mmCIF file of C-alpha atoms in Angstrom:
data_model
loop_
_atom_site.group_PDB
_atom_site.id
_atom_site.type_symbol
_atom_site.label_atom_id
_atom_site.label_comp_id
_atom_site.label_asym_id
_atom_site.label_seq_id
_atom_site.Cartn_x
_atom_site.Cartn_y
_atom_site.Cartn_z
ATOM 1 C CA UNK A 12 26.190 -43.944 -66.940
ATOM 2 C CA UNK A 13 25.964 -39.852 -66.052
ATOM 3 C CA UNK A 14 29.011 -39.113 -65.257
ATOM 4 C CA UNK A 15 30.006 -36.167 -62.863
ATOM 5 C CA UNK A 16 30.645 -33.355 -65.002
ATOM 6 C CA UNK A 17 30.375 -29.767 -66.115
ATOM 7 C CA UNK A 18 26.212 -30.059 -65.645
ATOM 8 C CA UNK A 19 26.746 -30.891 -61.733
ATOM 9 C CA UNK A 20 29.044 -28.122 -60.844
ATOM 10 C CA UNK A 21 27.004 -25.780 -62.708
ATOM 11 C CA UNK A 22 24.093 -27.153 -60.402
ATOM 12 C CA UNK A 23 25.591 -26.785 -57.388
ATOM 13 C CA UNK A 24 27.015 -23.125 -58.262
ATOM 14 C CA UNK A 25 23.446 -22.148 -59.128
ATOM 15 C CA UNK A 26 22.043 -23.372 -55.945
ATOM 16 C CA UNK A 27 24.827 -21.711 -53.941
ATOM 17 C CA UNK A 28 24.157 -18.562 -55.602
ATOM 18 C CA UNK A 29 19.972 -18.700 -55.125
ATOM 19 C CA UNK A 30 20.100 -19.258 -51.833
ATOM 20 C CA UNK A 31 23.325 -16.661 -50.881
ATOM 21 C CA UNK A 32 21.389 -13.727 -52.809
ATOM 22 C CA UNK A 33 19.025 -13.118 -50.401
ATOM 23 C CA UNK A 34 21.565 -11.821 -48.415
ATOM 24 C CA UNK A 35 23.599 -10.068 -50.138
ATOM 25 C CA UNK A 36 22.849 -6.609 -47.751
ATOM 26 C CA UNK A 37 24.243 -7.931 -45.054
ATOM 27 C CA UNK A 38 27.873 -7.451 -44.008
ATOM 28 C CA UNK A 39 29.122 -11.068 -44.912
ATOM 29 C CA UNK A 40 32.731 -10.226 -43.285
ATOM 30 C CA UNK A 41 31.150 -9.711 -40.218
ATOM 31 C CA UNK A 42 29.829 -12.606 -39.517
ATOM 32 C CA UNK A 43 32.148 -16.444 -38.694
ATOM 33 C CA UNK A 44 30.920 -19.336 -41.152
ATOM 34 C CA UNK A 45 29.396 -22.202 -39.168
ATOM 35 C CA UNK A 46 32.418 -24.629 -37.919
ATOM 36 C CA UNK A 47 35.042 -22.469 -39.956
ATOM 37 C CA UNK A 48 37.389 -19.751 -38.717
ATOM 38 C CA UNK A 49 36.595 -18.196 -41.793
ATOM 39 C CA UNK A 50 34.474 -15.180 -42.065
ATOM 40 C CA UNK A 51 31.266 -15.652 -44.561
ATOM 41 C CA UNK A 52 33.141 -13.225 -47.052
ATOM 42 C CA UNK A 53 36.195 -15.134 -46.632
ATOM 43 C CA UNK A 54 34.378 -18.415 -47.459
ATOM 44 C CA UNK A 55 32.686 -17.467 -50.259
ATOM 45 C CA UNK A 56 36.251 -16.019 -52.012
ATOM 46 C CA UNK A 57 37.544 -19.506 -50.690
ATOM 47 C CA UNK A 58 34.753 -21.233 -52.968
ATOM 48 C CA UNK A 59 35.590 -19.362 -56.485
ATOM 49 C CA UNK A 60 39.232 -19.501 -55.684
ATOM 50 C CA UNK A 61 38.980 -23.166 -55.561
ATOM 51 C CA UNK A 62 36.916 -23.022 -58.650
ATOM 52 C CA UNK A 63 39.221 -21.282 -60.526
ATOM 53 C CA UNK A 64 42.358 -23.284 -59.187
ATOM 54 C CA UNK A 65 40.632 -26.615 -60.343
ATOM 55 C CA UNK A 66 39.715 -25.203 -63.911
ATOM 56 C CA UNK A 67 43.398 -23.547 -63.728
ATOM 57 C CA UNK A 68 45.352 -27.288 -63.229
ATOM 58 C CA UNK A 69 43.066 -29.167 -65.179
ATOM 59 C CA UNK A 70 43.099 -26.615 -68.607
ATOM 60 C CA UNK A 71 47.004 -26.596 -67.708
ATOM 61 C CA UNK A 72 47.882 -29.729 -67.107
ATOM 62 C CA UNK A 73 49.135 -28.840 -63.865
ATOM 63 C CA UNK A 74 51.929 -32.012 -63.226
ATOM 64 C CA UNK A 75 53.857 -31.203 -60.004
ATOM 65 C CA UNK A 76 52.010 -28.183 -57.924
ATOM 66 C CA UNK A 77 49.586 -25.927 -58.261
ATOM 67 C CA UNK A 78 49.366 -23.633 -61.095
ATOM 68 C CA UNK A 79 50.911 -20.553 -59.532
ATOM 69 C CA UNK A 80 48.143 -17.596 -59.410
ATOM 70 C CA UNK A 81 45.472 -16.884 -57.076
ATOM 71 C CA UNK A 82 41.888 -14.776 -57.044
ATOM 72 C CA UNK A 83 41.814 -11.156 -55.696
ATOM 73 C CA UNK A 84 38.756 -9.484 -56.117
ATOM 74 C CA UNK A 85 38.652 -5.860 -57.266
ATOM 75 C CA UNK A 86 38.433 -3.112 -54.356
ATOM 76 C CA UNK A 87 34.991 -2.478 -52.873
ATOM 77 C CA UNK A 88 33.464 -5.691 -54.896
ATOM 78 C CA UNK A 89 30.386 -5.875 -52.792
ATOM 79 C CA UNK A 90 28.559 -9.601 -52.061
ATOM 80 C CA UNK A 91 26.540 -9.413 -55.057
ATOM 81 C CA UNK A 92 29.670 -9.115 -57.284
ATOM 82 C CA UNK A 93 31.427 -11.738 -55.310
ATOM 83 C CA UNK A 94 28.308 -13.725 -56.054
ATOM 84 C CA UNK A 95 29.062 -13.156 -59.786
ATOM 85 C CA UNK A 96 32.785 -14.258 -59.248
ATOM 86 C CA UNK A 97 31.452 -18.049 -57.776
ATOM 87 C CA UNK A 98 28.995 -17.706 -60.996
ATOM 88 C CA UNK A 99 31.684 -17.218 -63.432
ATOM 89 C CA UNK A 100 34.503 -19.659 -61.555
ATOM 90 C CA UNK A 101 32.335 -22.092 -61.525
ATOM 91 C CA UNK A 102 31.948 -21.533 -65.206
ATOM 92 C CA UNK A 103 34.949 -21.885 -66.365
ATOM 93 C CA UNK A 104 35.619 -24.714 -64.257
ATOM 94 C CA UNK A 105 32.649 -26.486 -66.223
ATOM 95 C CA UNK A 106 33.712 -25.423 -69.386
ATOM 96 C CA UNK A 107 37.092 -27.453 -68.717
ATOM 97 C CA UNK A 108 35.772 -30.309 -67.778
ATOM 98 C CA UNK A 109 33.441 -30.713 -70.114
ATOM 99 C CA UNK A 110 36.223 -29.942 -72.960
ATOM 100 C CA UNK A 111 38.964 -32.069 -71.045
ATOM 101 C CA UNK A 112 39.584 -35.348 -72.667
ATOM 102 C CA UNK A 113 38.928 -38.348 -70.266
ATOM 103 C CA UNK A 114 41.793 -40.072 -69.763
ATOM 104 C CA UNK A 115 43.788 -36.904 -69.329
ATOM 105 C CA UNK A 116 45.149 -36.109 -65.460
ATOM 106 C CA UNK A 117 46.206 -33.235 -63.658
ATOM 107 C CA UNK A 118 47.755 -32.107 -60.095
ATOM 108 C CA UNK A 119 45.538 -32.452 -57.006
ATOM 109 C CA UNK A 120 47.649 -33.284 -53.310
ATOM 110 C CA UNK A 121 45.277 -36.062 -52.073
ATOM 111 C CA UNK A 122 46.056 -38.979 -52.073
ATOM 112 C CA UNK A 123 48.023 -40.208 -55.331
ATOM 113 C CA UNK A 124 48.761 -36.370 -56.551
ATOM 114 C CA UNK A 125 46.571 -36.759 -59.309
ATOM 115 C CA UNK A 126 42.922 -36.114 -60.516
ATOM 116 C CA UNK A 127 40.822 -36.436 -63.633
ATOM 117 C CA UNK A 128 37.869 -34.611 -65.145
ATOM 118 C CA UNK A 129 35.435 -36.473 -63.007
ATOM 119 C CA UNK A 130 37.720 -35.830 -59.616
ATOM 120 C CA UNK A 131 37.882 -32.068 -60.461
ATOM 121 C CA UNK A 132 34.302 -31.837 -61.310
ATOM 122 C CA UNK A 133 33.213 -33.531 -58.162
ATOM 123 C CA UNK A 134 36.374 -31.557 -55.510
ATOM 124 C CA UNK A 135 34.338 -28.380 -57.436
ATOM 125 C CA UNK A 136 30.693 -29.378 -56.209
ATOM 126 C CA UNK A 137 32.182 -30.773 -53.040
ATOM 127 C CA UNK A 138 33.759 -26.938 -52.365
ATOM 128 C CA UNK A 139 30.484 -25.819 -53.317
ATOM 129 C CA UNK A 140 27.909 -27.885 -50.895
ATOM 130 C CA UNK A 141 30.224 -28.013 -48.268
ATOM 131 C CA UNK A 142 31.225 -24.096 -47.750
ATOM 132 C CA UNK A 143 27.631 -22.698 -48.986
ATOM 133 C CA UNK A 144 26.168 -25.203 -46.036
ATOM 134 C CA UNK A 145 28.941 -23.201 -43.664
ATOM 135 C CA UNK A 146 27.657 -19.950 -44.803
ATOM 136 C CA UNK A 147 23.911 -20.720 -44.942
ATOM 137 C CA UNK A 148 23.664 -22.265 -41.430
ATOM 138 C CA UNK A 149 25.551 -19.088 -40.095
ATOM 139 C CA UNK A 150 23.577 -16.573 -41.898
ATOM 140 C CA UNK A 151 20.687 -18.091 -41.298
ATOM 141 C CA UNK A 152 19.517 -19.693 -44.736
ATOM 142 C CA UNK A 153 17.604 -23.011 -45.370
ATOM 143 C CA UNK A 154 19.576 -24.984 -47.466
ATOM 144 C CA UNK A 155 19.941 -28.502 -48.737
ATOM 145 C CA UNK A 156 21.179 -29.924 -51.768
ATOM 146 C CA UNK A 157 19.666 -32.565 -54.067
ATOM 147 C CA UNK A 158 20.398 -35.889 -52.859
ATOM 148 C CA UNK A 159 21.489 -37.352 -56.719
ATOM 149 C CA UNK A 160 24.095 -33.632 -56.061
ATOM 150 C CA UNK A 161 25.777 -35.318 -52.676
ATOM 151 C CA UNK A 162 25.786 -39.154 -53.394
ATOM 152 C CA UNK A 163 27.635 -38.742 -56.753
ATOM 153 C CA UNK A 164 30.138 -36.499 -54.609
ATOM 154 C CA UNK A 165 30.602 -39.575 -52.117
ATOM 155 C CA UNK A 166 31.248 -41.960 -54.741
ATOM 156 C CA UNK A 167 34.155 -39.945 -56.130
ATOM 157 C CA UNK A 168 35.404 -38.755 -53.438
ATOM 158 C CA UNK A 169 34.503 -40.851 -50.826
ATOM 159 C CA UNK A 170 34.697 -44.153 -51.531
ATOM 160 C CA UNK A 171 35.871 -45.094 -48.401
ATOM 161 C CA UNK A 172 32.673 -43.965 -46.508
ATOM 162 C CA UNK A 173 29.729 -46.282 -46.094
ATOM 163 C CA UNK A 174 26.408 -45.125 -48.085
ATOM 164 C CA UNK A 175 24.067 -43.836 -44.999
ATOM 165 C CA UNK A 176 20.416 -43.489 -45.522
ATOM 166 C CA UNK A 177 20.651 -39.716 -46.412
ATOM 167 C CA UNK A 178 23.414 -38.625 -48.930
ATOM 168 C CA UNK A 179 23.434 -35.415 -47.855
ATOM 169 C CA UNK A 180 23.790 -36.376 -43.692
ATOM 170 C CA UNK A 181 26.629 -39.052 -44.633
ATOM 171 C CA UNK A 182 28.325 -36.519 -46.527
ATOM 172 C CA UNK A 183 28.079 -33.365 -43.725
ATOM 173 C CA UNK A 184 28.676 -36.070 -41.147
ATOM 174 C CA UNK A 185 32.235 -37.357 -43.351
ATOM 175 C CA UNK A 186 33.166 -33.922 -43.430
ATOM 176 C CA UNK A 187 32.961 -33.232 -39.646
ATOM 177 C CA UNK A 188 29.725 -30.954 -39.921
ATOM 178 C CA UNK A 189 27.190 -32.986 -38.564
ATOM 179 C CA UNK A 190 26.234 -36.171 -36.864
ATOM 180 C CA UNK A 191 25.003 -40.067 -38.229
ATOM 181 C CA UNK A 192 23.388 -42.424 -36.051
ATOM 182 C CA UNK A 193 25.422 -45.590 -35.245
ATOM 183 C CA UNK A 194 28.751 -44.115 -36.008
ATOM 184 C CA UNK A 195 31.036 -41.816 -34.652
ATOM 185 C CA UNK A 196 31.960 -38.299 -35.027
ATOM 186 C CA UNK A 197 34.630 -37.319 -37.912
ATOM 187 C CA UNK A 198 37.602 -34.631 -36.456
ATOM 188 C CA UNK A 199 39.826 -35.254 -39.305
ATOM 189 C CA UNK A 200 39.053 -36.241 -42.985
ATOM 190 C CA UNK A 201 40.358 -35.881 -46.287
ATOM 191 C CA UNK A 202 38.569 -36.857 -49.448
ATOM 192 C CA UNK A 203 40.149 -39.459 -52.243
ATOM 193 C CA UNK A 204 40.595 -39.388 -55.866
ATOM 194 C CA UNK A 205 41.357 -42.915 -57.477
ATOM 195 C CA UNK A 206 44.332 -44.426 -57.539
ATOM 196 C CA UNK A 207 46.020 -44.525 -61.146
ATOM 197 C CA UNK A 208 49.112 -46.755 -61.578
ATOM 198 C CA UNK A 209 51.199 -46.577 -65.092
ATOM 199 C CA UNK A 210 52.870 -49.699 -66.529
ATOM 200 C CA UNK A 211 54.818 -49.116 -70.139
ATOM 201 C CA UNK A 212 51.532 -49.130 -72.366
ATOM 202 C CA UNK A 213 48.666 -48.970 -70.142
ATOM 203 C CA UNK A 214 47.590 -46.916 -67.086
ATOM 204 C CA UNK A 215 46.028 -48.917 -64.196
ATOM 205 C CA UNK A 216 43.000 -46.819 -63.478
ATOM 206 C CA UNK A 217 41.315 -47.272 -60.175
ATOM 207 C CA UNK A 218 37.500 -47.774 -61.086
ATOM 208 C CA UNK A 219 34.645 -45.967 -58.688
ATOM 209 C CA UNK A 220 31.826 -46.849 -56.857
ATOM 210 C CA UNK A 221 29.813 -45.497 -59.517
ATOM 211 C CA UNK A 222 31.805 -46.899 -62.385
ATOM 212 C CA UNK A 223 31.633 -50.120 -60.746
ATOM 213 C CA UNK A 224 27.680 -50.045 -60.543
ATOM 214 C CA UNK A 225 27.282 -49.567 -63.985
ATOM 215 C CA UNK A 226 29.928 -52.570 -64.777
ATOM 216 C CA UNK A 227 28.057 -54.555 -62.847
ATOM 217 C CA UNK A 228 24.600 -53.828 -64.644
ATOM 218 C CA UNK A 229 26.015 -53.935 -67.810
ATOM 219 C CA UNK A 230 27.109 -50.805 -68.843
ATOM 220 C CA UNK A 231 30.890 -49.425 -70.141
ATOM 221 C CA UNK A 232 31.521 -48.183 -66.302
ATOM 222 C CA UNK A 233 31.982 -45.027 -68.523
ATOM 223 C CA UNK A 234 35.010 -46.223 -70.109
ATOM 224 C CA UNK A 235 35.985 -47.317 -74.232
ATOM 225 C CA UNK A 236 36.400 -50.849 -74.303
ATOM 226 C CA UNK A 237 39.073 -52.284 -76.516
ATOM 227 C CA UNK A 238 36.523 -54.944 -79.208
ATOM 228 C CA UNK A 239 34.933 -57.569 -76.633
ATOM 229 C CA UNK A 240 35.192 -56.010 -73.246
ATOM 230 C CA UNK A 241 34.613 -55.839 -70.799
ATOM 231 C CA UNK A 242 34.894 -59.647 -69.939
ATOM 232 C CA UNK A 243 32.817 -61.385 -67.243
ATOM 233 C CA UNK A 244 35.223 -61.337 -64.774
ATOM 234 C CA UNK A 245 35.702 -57.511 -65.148
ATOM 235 C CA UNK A 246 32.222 -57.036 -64.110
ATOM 236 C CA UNK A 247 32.188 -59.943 -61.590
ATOM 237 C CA UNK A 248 34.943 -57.861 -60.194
ATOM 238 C CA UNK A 249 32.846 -54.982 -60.099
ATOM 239 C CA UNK A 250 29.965 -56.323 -58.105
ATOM 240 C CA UNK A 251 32.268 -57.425 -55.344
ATOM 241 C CA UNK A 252 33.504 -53.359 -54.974
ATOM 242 C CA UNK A 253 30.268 -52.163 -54.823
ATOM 243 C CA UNK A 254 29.287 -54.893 -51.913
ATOM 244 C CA UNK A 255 32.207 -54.001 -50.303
ATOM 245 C CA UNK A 256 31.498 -50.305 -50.551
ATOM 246 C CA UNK A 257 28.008 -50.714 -49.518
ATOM 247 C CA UNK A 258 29.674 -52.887 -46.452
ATOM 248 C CA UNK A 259 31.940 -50.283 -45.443
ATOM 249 C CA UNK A 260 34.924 -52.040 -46.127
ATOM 250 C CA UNK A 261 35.950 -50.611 -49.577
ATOM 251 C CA UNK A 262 39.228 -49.545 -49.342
ATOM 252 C CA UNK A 263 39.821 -47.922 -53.054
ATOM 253 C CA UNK A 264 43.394 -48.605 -53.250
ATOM 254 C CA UNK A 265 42.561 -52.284 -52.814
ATOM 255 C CA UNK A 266 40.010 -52.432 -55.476
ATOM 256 C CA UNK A 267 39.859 -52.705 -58.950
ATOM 257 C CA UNK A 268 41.658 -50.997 -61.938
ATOM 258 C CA UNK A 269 40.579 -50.835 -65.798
ATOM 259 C CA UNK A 270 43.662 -51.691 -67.700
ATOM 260 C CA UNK A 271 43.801 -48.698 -70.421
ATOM 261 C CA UNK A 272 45.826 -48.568 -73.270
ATOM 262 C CA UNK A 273 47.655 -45.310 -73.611
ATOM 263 C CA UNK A 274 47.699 -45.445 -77.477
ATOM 264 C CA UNK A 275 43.760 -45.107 -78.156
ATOM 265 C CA UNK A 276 42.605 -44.628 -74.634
ATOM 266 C CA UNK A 277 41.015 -48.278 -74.731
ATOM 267 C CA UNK A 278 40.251 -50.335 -71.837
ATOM 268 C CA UNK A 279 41.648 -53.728 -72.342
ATOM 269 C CA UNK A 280 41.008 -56.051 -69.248
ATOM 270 C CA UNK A 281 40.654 -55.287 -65.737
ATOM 271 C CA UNK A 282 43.036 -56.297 -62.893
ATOM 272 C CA UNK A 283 42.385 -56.250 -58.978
ATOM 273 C CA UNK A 284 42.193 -57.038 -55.293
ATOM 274 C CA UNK A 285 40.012 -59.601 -53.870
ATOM 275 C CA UNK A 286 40.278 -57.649 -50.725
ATOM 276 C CA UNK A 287 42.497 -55.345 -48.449
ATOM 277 C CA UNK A 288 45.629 -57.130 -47.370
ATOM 278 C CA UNK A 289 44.939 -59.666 -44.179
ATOM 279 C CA UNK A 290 46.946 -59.272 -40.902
ATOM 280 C CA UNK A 291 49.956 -60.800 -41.933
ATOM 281 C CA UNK A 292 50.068 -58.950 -45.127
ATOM 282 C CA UNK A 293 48.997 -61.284 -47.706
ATOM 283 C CA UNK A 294 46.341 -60.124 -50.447
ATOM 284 C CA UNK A 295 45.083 -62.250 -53.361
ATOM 285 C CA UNK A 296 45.053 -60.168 -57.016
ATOM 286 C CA UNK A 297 42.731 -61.590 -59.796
ATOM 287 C CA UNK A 298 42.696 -60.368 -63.852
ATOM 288 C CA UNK A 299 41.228 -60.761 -67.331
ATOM 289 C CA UNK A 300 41.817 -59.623 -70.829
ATOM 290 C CA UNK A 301 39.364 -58.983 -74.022
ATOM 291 C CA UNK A 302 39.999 -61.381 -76.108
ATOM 292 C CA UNK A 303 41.258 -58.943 -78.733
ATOM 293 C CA UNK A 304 43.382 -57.675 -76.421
ATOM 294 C CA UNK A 305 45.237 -61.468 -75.661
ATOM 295 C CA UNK A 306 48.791 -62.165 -77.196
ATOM 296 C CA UNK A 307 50.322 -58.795 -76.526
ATOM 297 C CA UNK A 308 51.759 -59.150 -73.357
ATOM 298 C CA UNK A 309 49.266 -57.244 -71.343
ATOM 299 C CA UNK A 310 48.601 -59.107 -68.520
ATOM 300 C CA UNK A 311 51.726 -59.678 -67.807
ATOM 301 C CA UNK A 312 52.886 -55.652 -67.448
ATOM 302 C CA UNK A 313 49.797 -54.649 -65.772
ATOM 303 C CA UNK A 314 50.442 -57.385 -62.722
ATOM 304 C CA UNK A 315 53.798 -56.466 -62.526
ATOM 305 C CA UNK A 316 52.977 -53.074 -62.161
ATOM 306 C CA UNK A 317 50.074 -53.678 -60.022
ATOM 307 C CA UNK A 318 52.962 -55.862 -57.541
ATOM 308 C CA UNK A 319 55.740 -53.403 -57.734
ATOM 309 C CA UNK A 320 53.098 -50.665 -56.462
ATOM 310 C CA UNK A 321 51.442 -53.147 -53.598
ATOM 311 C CA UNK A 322 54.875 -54.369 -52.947
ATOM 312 C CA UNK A 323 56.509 -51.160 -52.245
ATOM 313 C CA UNK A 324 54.142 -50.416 -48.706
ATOM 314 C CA UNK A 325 54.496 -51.549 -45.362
ATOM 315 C CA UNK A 326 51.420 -53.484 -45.017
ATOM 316 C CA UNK A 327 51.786 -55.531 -48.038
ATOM 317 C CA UNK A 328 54.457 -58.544 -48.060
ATOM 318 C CA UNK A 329 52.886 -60.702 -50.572
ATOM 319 C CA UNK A 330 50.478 -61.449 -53.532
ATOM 320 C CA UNK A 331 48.516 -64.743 -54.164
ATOM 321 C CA UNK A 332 46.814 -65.575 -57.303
ATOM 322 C CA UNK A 333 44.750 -68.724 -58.201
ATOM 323 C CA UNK A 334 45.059 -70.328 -61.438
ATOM 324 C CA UNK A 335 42.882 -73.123 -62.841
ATOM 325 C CA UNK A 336 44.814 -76.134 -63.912
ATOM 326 C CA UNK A 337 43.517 -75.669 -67.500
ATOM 327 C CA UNK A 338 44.040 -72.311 -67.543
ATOM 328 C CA UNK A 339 48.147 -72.642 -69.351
ATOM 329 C CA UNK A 340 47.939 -68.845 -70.359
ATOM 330 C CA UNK A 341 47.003 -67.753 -67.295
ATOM 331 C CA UNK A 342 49.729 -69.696 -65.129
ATOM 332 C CA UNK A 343 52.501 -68.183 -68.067
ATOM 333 C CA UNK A 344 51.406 -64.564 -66.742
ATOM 334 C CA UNK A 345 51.902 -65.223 -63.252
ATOM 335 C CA UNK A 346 55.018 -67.101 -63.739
ATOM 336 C CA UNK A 347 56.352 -63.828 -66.171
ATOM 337 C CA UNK A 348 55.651 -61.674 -63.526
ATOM 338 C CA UNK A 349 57.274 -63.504 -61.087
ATOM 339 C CA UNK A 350 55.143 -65.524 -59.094
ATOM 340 C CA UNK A 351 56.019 -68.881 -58.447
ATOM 341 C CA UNK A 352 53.634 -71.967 -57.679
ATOM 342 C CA UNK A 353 53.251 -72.701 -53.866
ATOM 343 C CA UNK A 354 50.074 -75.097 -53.961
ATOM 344 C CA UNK A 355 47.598 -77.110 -55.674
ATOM 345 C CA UNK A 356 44.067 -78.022 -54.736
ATOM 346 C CA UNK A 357 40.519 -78.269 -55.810
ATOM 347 C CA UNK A 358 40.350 -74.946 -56.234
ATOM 348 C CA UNK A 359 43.215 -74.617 -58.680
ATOM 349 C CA UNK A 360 46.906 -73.646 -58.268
ATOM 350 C CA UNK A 361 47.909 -70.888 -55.978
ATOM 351 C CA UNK A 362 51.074 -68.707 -57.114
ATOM 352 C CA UNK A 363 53.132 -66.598 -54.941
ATOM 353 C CA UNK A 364 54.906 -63.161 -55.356
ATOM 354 C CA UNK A 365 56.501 -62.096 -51.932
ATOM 355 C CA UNK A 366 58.357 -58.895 -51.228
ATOM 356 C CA UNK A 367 62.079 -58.538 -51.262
#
């Protein structure tokens, strides 16, 4: 799968810059970008001071806060030198992620307070479309992105957002600049990095839209699988994200996680929701390991992980998995993790974990 990277933020810098240059003589301070209280100047520093604050935390392994710096430009820089400054933030923001391994996570607010190479690659080009749209429209500039440019940013970021017919429309109208038939206008939103959850050996990492797409064809979902993976149900798994995300009713933090090993950066079995939690709280998980990956206990921490996590907020009170009757391994992970058995059907047996 292409992954978002170093190549698309040096894409949407480019185009930012080609169609800014033009005008470059005109005084960009005096003039209010479209929808922002932000001057056109002020924008554009905005842009490369995000740039440089992603490539900052993600190069420093920012854990807790930003790293603590910001841009000033030089006295009298004029447009065209700012111009150069989004050039060469941009830069060095796809230097990093390009030379970032990818398991490795730094400090980004929204929503879990953490982000990885993709994340900061696509919160870069996100910066980019968004504010050179604000500055465009008020100067007067055509400008539209490629569509590939502002889908891949929707599936990062935006998993919660139902694909519209237009990439770039869904993603102006997500971000409160603009307007999509059949839904209703956005006054507040906030973008979403995935959801990663640690157990003792293996992080729980939330898999994308994107990711999930490629599971489901066949592909690695642009992760190292441990000798065997992923399994079936993995990619089963996968499919029933990206219908849900095509539906409109993806919620990401109720979706599926590869279960990576921390020692080799492996991906041994993936774990998941079925769906969002119903009215009265309940949500059924589902899992599978590699086969190479069986015997070592692995199951067992991820889902307890996975239940202290869903466990621990308001609008979860308990877990449900179904077990077939055959399936003796399967019903001694449950059971470890402290489910207990609350039925039997055709369907299998259905264990409980309810909240304290």
């Amino acid at each position: 799968m292409r992954e978002m990277g170093g190549d698309q933020v040096e894409e949407a810098v480019a185009a930012c810059v080609a169609v800014l240059r033009p005008a470059v003589d005109r005084d960009w301070t005096a003039v209010k970008a479209a929808g922002l209280e932000w001057s056109c100047h002020e924008a554009a520093v905005h842009v490369a001071d995000d740039l440089v604050a992603y490539a900052a935390n993600l190069a420093g392994r920012a854990k807790d806060a930003y790293v603590p710096f910001e841009l000033r430009l030089d006295d009298g820089t004029d447009n065209s030198g700012l111009l150069h400054v989004i050039e060469t933030t941009g830069a060095l923001l796809a230097a990093t992620v390009r030379t970032t391994p990818h398991g490795v996570r730094a400090f980004h607010p929204y929503p879990f307070r953490s982000a990885d190479r993709t994340g900061f690659a696509a919160m870069g080009v996100a910066e980019v479309l968004l504010h050179t749209q604000d500055m465009a429209a008020a100067l007067g500039l055509p400008y539209r992105p490629s569509e590939e440019l502002a889908a891949a940013v929707l599936e990062v970021l935006f998993p919660h957002v139902q694909p519209g017919p237009s990439p770039w429309t869904t993603l102006l109208w997500a971000t409160g600049r603009g307007e999509l038939s059949g839904r209703a206008p956005v006054t507040e939103w906030r973008w979403r990095n995935n959801l990663v959850i640690a157990a003792d050996r293996l992080d729980l990492v939330g898999i994308r839209p994107a990711e999930a797409r490629d599971l489901r064809l066949g592909g690695d979902g642009g992760f190292t699988w441990a000798e065997g993976g992923p399994y079936q149900g993995t990619r089963d798994a996968a499919g029933f994200l990206l219908k849900a995300y095509e539906g409109g009713v993806h919620r990401p933090e109720f979706g599926v996680f590869a279960l990576v090993r921390r020692e080799d950066g492996r991906a041994v079995g993936g774990l998941g929701f079925h769906s969002a939690p119903d009215e009265d709280g309940r949500v059924e998980i589902g899992y599978d390991l590699t086969e190479s990956a069986r015997g070592h206990g692995y199951a067992t921490e991820a889902l307890r992980a996975l239940a202290d996590w869903a466990l621990a907020r308001p609008d979860v009170t308990s877990l449900f998995a179904t077990v077939d009757p055959a399936n003796t391994s399967s019903q001694a992970v449950v059971t470890r993790a402290g489910f207990t058995k609350v039925s039997a059907d055709g369907e299998g047996l259905a264990f409980e974990l309810r909240g304290r």
